[in-house]
Tab-separated table of C-alpha atoms in Angstrom:
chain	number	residue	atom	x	y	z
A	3	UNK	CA	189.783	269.357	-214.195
A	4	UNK	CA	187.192	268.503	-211.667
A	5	UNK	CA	187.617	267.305	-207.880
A	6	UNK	CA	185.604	264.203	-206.165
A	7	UNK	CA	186.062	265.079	-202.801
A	8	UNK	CA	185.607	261.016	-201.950
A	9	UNK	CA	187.136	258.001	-201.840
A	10	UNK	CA	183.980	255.839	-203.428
A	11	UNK	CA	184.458	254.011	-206.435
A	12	UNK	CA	180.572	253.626	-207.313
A	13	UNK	CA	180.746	257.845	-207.279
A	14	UNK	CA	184.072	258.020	-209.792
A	15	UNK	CA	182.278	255.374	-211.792
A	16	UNK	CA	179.396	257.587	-212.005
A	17	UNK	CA	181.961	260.573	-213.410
A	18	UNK	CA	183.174	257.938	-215.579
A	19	UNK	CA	179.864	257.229	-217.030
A	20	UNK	CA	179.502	261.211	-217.707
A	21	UNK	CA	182.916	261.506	-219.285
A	22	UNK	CA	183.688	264.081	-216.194
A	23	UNK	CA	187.025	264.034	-216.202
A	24	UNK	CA	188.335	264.195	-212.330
A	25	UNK	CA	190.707	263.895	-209.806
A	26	UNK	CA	190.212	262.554	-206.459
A	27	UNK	CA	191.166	263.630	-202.803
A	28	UNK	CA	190.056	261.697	-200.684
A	29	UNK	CA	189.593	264.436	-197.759
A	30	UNK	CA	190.655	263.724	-193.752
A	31	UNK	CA	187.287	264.750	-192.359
A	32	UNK	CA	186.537	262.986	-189.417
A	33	UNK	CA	183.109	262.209	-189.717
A	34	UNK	CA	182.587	260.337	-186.261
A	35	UNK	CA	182.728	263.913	-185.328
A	36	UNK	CA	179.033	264.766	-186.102
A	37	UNK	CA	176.296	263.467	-183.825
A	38	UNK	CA	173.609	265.151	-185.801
A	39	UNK	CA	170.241	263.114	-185.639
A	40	UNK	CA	168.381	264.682	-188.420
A	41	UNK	CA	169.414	262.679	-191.698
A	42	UNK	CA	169.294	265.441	-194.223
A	43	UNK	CA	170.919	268.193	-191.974
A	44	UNK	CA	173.681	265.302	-191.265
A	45	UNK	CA	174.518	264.778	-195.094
A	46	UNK	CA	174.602	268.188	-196.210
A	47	UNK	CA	176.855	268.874	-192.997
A	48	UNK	CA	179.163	266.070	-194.100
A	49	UNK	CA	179.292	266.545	-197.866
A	50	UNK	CA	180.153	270.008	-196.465
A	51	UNK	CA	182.993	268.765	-194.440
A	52	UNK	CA	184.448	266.651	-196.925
A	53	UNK	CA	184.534	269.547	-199.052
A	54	UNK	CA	185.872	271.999	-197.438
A	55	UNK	CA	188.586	269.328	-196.119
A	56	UNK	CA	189.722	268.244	-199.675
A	57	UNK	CA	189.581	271.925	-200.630
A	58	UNK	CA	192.238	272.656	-197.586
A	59	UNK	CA	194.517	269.448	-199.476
A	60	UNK	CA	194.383	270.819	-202.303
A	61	UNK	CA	195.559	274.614	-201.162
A	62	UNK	CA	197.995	272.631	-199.372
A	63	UNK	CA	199.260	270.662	-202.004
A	64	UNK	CA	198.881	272.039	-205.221
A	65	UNK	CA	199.841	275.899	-206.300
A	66	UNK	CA	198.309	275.294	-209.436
A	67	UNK	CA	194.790	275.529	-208.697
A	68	UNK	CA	193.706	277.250	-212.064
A	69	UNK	CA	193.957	273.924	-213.539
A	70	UNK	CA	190.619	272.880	-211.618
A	71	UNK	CA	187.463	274.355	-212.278
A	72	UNK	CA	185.054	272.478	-209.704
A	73	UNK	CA	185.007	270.516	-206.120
A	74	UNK	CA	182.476	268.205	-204.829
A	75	UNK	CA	181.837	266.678	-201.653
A	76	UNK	CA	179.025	263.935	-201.341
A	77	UNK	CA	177.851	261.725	-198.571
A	78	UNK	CA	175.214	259.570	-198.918
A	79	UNK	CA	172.802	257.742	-195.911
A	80	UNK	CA	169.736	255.856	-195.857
A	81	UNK	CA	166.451	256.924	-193.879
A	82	UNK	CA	164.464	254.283	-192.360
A	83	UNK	CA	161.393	254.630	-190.594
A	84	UNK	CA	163.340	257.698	-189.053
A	85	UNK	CA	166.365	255.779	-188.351
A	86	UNK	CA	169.845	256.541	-190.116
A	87	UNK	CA	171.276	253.940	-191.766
A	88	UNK	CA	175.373	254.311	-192.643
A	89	UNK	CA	177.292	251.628	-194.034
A	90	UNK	CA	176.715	248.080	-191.416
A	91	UNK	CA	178.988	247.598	-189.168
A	92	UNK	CA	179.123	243.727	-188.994
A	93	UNK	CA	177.325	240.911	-190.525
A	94	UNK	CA	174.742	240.602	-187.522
A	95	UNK	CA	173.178	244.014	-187.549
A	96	UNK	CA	173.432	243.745	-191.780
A	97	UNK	CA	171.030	240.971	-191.584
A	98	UNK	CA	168.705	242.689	-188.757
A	99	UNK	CA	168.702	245.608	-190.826
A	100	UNK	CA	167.694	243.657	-194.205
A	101	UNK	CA	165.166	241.286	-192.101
A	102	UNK	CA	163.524	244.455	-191.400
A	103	UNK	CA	164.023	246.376	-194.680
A	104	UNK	CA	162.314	243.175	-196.605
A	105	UNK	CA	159.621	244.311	-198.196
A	106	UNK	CA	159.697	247.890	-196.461
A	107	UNK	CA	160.630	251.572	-197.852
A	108	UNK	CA	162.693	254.214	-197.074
A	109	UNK	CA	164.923	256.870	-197.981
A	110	UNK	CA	168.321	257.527	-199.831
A	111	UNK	CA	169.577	260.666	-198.699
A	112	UNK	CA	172.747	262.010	-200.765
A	113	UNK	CA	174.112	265.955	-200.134
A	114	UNK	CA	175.980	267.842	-202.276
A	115	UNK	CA	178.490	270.544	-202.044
A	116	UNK	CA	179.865	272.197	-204.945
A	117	UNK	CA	182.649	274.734	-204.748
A	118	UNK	CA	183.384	276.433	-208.277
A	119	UNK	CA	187.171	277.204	-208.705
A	120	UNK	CA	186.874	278.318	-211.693
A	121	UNK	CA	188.404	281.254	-212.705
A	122	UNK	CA	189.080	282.739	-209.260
A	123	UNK	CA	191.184	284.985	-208.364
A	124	UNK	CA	190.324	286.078	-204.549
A	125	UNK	CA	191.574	284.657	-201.138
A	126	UNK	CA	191.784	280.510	-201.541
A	127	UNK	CA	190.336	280.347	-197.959
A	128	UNK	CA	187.343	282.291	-198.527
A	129	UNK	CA	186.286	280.157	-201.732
A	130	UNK	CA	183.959	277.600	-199.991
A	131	UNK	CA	181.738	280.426	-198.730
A	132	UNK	CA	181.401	282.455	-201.487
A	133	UNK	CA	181.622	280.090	-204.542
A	134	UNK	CA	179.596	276.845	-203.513
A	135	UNK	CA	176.265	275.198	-203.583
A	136	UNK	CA	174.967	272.450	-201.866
A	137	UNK	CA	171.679	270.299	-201.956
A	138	UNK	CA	169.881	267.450	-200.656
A	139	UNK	CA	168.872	264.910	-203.217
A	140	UNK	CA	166.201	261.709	-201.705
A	141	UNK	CA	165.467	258.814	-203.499
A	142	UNK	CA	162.373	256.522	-201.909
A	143	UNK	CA	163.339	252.795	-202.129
A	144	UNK	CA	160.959	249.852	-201.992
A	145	UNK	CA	162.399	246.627	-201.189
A	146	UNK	CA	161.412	242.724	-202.504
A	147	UNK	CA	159.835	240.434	-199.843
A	148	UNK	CA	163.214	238.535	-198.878
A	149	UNK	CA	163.881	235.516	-197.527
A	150	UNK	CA	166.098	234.701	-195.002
A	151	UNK	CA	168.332	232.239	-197.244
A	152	UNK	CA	168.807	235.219	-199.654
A	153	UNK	CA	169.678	237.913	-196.720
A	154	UNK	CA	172.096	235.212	-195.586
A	155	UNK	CA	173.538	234.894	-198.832
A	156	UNK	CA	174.001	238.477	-199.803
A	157	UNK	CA	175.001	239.200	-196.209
A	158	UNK	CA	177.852	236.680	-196.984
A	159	UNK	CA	179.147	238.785	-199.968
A	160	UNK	CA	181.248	241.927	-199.597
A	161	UNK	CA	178.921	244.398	-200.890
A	162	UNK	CA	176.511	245.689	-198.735
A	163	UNK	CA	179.380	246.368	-196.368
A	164	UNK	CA	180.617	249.143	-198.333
A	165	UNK	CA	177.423	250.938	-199.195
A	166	UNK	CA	175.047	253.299	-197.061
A	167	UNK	CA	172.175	251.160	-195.960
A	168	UNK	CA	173.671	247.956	-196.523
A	169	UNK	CA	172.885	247.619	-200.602
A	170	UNK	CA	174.328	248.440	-204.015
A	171	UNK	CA	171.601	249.206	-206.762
A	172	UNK	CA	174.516	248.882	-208.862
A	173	UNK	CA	175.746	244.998	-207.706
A	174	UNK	CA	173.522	242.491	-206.347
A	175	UNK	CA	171.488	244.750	-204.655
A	176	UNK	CA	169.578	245.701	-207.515
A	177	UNK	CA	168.104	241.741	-207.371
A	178	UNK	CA	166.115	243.383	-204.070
A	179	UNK	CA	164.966	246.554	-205.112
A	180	UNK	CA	161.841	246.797	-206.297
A	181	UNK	CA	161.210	250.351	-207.603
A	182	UNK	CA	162.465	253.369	-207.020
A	183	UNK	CA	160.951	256.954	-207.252
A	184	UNK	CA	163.178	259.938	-207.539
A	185	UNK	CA	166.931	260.225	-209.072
A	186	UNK	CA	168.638	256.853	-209.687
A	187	UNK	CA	172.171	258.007	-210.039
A	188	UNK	CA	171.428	259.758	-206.557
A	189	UNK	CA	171.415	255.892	-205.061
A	190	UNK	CA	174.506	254.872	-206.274
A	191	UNK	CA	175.759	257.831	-204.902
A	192	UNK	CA	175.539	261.348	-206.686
A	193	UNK	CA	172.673	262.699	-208.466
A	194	UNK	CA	174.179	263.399	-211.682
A	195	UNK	CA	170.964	265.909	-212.734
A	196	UNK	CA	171.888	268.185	-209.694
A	197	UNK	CA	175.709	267.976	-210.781
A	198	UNK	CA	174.787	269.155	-214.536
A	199	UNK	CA	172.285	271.756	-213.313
A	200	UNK	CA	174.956	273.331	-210.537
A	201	UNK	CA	177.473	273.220	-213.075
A	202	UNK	CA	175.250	275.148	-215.211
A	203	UNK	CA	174.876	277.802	-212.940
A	204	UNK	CA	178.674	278.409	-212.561
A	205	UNK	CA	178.878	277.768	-216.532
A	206	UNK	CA	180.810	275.013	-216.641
A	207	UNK	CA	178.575	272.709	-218.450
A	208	UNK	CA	181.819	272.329	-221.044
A	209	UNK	CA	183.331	269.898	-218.482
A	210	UNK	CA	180.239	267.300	-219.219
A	211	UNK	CA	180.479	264.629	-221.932
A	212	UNK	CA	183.996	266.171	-223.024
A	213	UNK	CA	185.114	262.812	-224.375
B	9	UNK	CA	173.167	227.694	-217.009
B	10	UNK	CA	171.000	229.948	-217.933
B	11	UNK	CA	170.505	231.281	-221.677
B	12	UNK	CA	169.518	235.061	-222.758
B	13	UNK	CA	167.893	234.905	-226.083
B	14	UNK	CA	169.101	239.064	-226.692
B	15	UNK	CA	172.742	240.691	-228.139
B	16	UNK	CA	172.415	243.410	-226.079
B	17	UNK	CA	175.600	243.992	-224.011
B	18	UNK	CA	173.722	246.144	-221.680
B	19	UNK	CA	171.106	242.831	-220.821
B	20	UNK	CA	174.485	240.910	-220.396
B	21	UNK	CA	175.723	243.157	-218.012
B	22	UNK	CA	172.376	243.134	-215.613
B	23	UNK	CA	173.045	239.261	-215.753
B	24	UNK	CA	176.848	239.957	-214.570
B	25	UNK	CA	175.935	242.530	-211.878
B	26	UNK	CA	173.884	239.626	-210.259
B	27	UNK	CA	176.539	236.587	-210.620
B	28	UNK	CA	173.690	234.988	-213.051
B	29	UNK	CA	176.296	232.941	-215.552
B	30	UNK	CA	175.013	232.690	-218.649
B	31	UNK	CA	175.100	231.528	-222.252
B	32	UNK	CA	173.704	234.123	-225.315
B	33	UNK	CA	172.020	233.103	-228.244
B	34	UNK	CA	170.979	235.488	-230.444
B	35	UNK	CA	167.094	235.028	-232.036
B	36	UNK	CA	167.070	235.512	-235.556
B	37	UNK	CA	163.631	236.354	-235.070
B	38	UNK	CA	162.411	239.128	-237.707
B	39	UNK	CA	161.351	242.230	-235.503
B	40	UNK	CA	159.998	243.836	-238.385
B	41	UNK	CA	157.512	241.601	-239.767
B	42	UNK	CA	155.189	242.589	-236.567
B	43	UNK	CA	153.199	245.581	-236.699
B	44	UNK	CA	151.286	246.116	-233.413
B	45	UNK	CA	150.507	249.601	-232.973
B	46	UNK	CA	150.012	248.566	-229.119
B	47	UNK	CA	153.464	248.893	-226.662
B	48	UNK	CA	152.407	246.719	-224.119
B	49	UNK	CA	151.366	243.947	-226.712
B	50	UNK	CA	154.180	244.534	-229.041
B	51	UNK	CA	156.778	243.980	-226.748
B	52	UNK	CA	155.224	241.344	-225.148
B	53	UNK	CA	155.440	239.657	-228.321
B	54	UNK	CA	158.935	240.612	-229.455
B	55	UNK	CA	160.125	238.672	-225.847
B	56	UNK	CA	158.024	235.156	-227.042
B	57	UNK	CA	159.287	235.839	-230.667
B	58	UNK	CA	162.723	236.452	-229.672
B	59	UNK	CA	162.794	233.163	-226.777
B	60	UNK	CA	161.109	231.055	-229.086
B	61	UNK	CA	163.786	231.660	-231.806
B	62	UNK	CA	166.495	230.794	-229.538
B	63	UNK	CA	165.096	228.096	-227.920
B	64	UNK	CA	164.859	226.527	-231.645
B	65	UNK	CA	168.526	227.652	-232.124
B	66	UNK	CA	169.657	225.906	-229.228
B	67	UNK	CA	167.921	222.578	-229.940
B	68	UNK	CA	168.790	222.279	-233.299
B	69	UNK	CA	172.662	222.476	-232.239
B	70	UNK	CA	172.941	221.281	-228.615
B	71	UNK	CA	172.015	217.473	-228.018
B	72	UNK	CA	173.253	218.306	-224.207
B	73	UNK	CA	170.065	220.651	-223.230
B	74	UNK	CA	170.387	219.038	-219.380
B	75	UNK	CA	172.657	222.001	-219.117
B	76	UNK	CA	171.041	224.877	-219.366
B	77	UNK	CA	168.009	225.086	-216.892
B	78	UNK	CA	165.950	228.572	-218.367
B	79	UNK	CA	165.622	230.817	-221.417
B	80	UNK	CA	164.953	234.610	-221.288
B	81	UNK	CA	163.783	236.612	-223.739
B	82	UNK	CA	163.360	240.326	-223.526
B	83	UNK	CA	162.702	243.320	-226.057
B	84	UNK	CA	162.100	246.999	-224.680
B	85	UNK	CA	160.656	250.366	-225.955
B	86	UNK	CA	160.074	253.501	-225.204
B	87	UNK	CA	156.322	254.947	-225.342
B	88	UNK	CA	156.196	259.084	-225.456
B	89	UNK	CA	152.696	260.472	-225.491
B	90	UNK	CA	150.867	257.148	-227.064
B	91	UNK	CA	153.891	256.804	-230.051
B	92	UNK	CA	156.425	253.836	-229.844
B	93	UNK	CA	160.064	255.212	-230.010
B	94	UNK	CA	162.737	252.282	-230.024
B	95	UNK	CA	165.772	252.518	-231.559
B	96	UNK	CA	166.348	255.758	-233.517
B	97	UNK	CA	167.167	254.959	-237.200
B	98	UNK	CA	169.060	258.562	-237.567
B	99	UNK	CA	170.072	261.540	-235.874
B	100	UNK	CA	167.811	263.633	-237.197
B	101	UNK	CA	165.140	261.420	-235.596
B	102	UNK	CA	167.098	261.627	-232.902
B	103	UNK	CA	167.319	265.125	-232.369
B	104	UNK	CA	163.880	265.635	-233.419
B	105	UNK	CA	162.680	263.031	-230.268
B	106	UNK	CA	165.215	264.203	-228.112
B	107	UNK	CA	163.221	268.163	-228.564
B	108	UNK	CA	159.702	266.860	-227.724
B	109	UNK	CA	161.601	264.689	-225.279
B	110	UNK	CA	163.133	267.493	-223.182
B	111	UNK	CA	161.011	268.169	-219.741
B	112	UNK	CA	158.594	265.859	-220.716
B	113	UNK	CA	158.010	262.026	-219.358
B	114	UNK	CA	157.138	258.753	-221.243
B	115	UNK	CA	157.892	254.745	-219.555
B	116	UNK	CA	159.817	252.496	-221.227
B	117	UNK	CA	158.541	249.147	-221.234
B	118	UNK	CA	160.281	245.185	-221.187
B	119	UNK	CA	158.474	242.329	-222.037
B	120	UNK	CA	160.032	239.421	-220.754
B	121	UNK	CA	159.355	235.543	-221.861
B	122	UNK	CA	160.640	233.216	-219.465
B	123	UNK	CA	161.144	229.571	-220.426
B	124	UNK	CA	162.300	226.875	-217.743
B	125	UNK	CA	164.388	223.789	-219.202
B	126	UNK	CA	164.858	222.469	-215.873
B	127	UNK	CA	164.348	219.185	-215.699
B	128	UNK	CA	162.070	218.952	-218.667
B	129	UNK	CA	162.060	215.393	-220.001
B	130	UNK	CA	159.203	216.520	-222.299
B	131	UNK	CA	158.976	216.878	-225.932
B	132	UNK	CA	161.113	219.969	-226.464
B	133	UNK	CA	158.479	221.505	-228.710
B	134	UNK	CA	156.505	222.060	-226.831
B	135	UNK	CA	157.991	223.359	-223.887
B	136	UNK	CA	157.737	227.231	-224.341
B	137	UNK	CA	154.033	226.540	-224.069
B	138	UNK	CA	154.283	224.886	-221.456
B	139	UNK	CA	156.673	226.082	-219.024
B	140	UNK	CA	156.968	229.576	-219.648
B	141	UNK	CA	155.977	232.632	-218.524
B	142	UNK	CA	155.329	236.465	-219.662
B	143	UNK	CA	155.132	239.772	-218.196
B	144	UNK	CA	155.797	243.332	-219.062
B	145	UNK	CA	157.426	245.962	-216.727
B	146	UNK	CA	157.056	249.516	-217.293
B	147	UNK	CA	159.093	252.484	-215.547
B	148	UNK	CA	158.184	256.258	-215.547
B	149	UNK	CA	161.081	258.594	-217.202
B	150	UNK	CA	160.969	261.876	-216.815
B	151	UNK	CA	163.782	263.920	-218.573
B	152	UNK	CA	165.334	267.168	-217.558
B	153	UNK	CA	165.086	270.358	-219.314
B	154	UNK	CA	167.747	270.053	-222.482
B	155	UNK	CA	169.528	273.003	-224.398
B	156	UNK	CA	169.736	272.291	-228.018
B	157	UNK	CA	173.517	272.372	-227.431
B	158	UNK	CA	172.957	269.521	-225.524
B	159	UNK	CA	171.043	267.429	-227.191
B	160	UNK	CA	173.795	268.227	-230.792
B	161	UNK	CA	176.477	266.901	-228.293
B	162	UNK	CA	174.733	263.658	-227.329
B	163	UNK	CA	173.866	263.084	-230.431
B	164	UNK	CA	177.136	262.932	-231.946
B	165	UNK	CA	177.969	260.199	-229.899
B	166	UNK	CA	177.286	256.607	-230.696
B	167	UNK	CA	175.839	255.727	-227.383
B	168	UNK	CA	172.192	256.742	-228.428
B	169	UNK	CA	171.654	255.042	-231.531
B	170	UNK	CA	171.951	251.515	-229.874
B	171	UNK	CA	169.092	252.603	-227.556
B	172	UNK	CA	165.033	252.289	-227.223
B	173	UNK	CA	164.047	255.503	-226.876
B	174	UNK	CA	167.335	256.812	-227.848
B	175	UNK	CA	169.199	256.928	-224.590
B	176	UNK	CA	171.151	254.926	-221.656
B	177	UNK	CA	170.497	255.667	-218.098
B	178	UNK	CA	173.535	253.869	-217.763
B	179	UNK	CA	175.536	255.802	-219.577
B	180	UNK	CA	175.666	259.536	-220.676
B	181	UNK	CA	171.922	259.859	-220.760
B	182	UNK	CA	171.861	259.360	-216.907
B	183	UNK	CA	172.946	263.258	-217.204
B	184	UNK	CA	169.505	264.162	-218.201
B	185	UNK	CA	167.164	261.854	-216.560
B	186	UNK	CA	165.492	263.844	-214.027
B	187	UNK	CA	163.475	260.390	-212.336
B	188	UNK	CA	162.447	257.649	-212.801
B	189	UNK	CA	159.145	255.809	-211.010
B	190	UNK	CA	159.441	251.868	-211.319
B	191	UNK	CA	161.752	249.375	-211.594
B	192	UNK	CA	165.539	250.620	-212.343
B	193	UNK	CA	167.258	247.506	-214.595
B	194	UNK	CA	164.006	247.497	-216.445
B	195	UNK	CA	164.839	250.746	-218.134
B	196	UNK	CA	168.872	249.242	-218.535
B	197	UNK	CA	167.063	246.134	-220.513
B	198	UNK	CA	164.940	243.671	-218.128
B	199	UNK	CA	163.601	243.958	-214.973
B	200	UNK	CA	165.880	241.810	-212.500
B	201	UNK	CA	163.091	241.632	-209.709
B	202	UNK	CA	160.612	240.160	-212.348
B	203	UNK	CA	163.232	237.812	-213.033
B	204	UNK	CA	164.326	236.564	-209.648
B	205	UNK	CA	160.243	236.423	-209.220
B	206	UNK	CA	159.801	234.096	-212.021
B	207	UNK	CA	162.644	232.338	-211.279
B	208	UNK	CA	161.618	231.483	-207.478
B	209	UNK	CA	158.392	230.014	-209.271
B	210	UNK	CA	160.386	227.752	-211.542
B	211	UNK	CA	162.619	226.466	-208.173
B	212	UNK	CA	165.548	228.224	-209.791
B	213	UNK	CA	166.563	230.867	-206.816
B	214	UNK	CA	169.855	228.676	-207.013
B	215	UNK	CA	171.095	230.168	-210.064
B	216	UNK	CA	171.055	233.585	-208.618
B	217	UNK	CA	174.157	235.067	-206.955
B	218	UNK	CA	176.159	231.981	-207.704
B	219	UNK	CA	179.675	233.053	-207.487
């Protein structure tokens, strides 16, 4: 069995869409913690966190462990123009954000950490270190020309208020977006390439597509 | 309301994702009888074959046409190194696509036909001439490197067969999409920004996000 170290549907949907069977614990990393300004350093730091949180839960809480072969820990935030964009805190600085988004670029920035349980045997504690992988995947997003009737609109809908940036590719969001260049499963909120390539490397590539 | 002139479920669900309510009716236009060696052309003409077939469909059995405001027609395929790949007929194809496939890249193209009913007191005839419009979206793919072991397992599922190209970026073939460079629903089945474009220019914005 495999371990989403998150709480966000759109990334257990994406497992879904693999056939990735998983569990999820959802970890108790504060993440309010980290004042780190540089975006990628800040979301391999927190997929790291998350990780190594849900891994401490599941030590915790399970003495079973050899019936999970992998852990991941993901956090996703959008670049733009420099600036970090996390999920919007209010309706007002959604629709500030999009007004100056609209027909703009910028960055989706998801890290990775991958901690392989898989068949070991040593110290629980020392796992994260000596098992894992992590990696920054970026996606460049270019935006429609919006008006301000549809940032209104969509700012009066519950989804961008769940999503890094303030959009789902997946939902109405993907009405806005005009291209993107890089990994698409990366925007939603995992990059499923890195996942099969990292699960390659510990040779668990049987967990994929195991309908 | 707005009717899509195509059976495919994944189209339907790109019309869901954006709260577009709509009606299907499926063309009984005959794909095969047009051979046009050219992508771009071909399914720029599969879109007007397709919309034209349903909007004949839909006045022959609805009297109440005030009800449905625009039309959409779509086809999509998948051009590798100057050949047309849409749906695979077998796996063998499959498989044999999926090896010249692997590490390589190719776009996969939509042709849309676009036909507003809004308001048209005309002489129903003639209104695809007249108050329609075309346009063809195309989207880089490039595919990751694929073990033969992986390419046997995807091709024992069903999920390929039903696909131009033979794959779903929506679905298990997301695993081995490295990038893409373009629109994303385009590759899914039609290009949502072309459509909320084209529907702006028809004065139809209001049929978007209408929950």
């Amino acid at each position: 069995m495999f371990v989403l170290a998150s709480a966000s549907k759109a990334r257990q949907k994406l497992l879904d869409q693999i056939a990735l069977r998983h569990k999820v614990i959802v970890s108790d990393f504060d993440e309010t913690q980290l004042q780190e300004p540089d975006p990628i350093l800040k979301v391999k730091l927190l997929a790291k966190g998350k990780a190594d949180s849900a891994l401490k839960k599941l030590i915790e809480e399970n003495h079973a462990l050899n019936t999970y072969q992998a852990l991941l820990g993901c956090d996703s935030l959008f670049e733009f123009k420099g600036e970090i964009f996390e999920k919007p805190i209010n309706k007002e600085q959604l629709i500030s954000r999009w007004k100056r988004m609209s027909g703009q670029s910028g960055f989706l920035h998801t890290g990775h950490y991958l901690i392989s349980l898989d068949n070991s045997k040593s110290d629980m504690e020392s796992i994260s270190q000596n098992n894992s992988c992590e990696g920054v995947v970026s996606t460049k997003i270019e935006f429609m020309n919006l008006s301000n009737f549809e940032i209104n609109k969509y700012a009066s809908t519950s989804e961008p208020y769940n999503c890094a940036g303030g959009f789902a590719i997946e939902g109405n969001g993907g009405l806005f977006i005009k291209k993107i260049d890089g990994c698409f499963s990366n925007v939603i909120g995992l990059s499923l390439p890195w996942l099969k390539n990292n699960l390659e490397k510990y040779g668990l590539s049987r967990l994929l597509l195991d309908r």
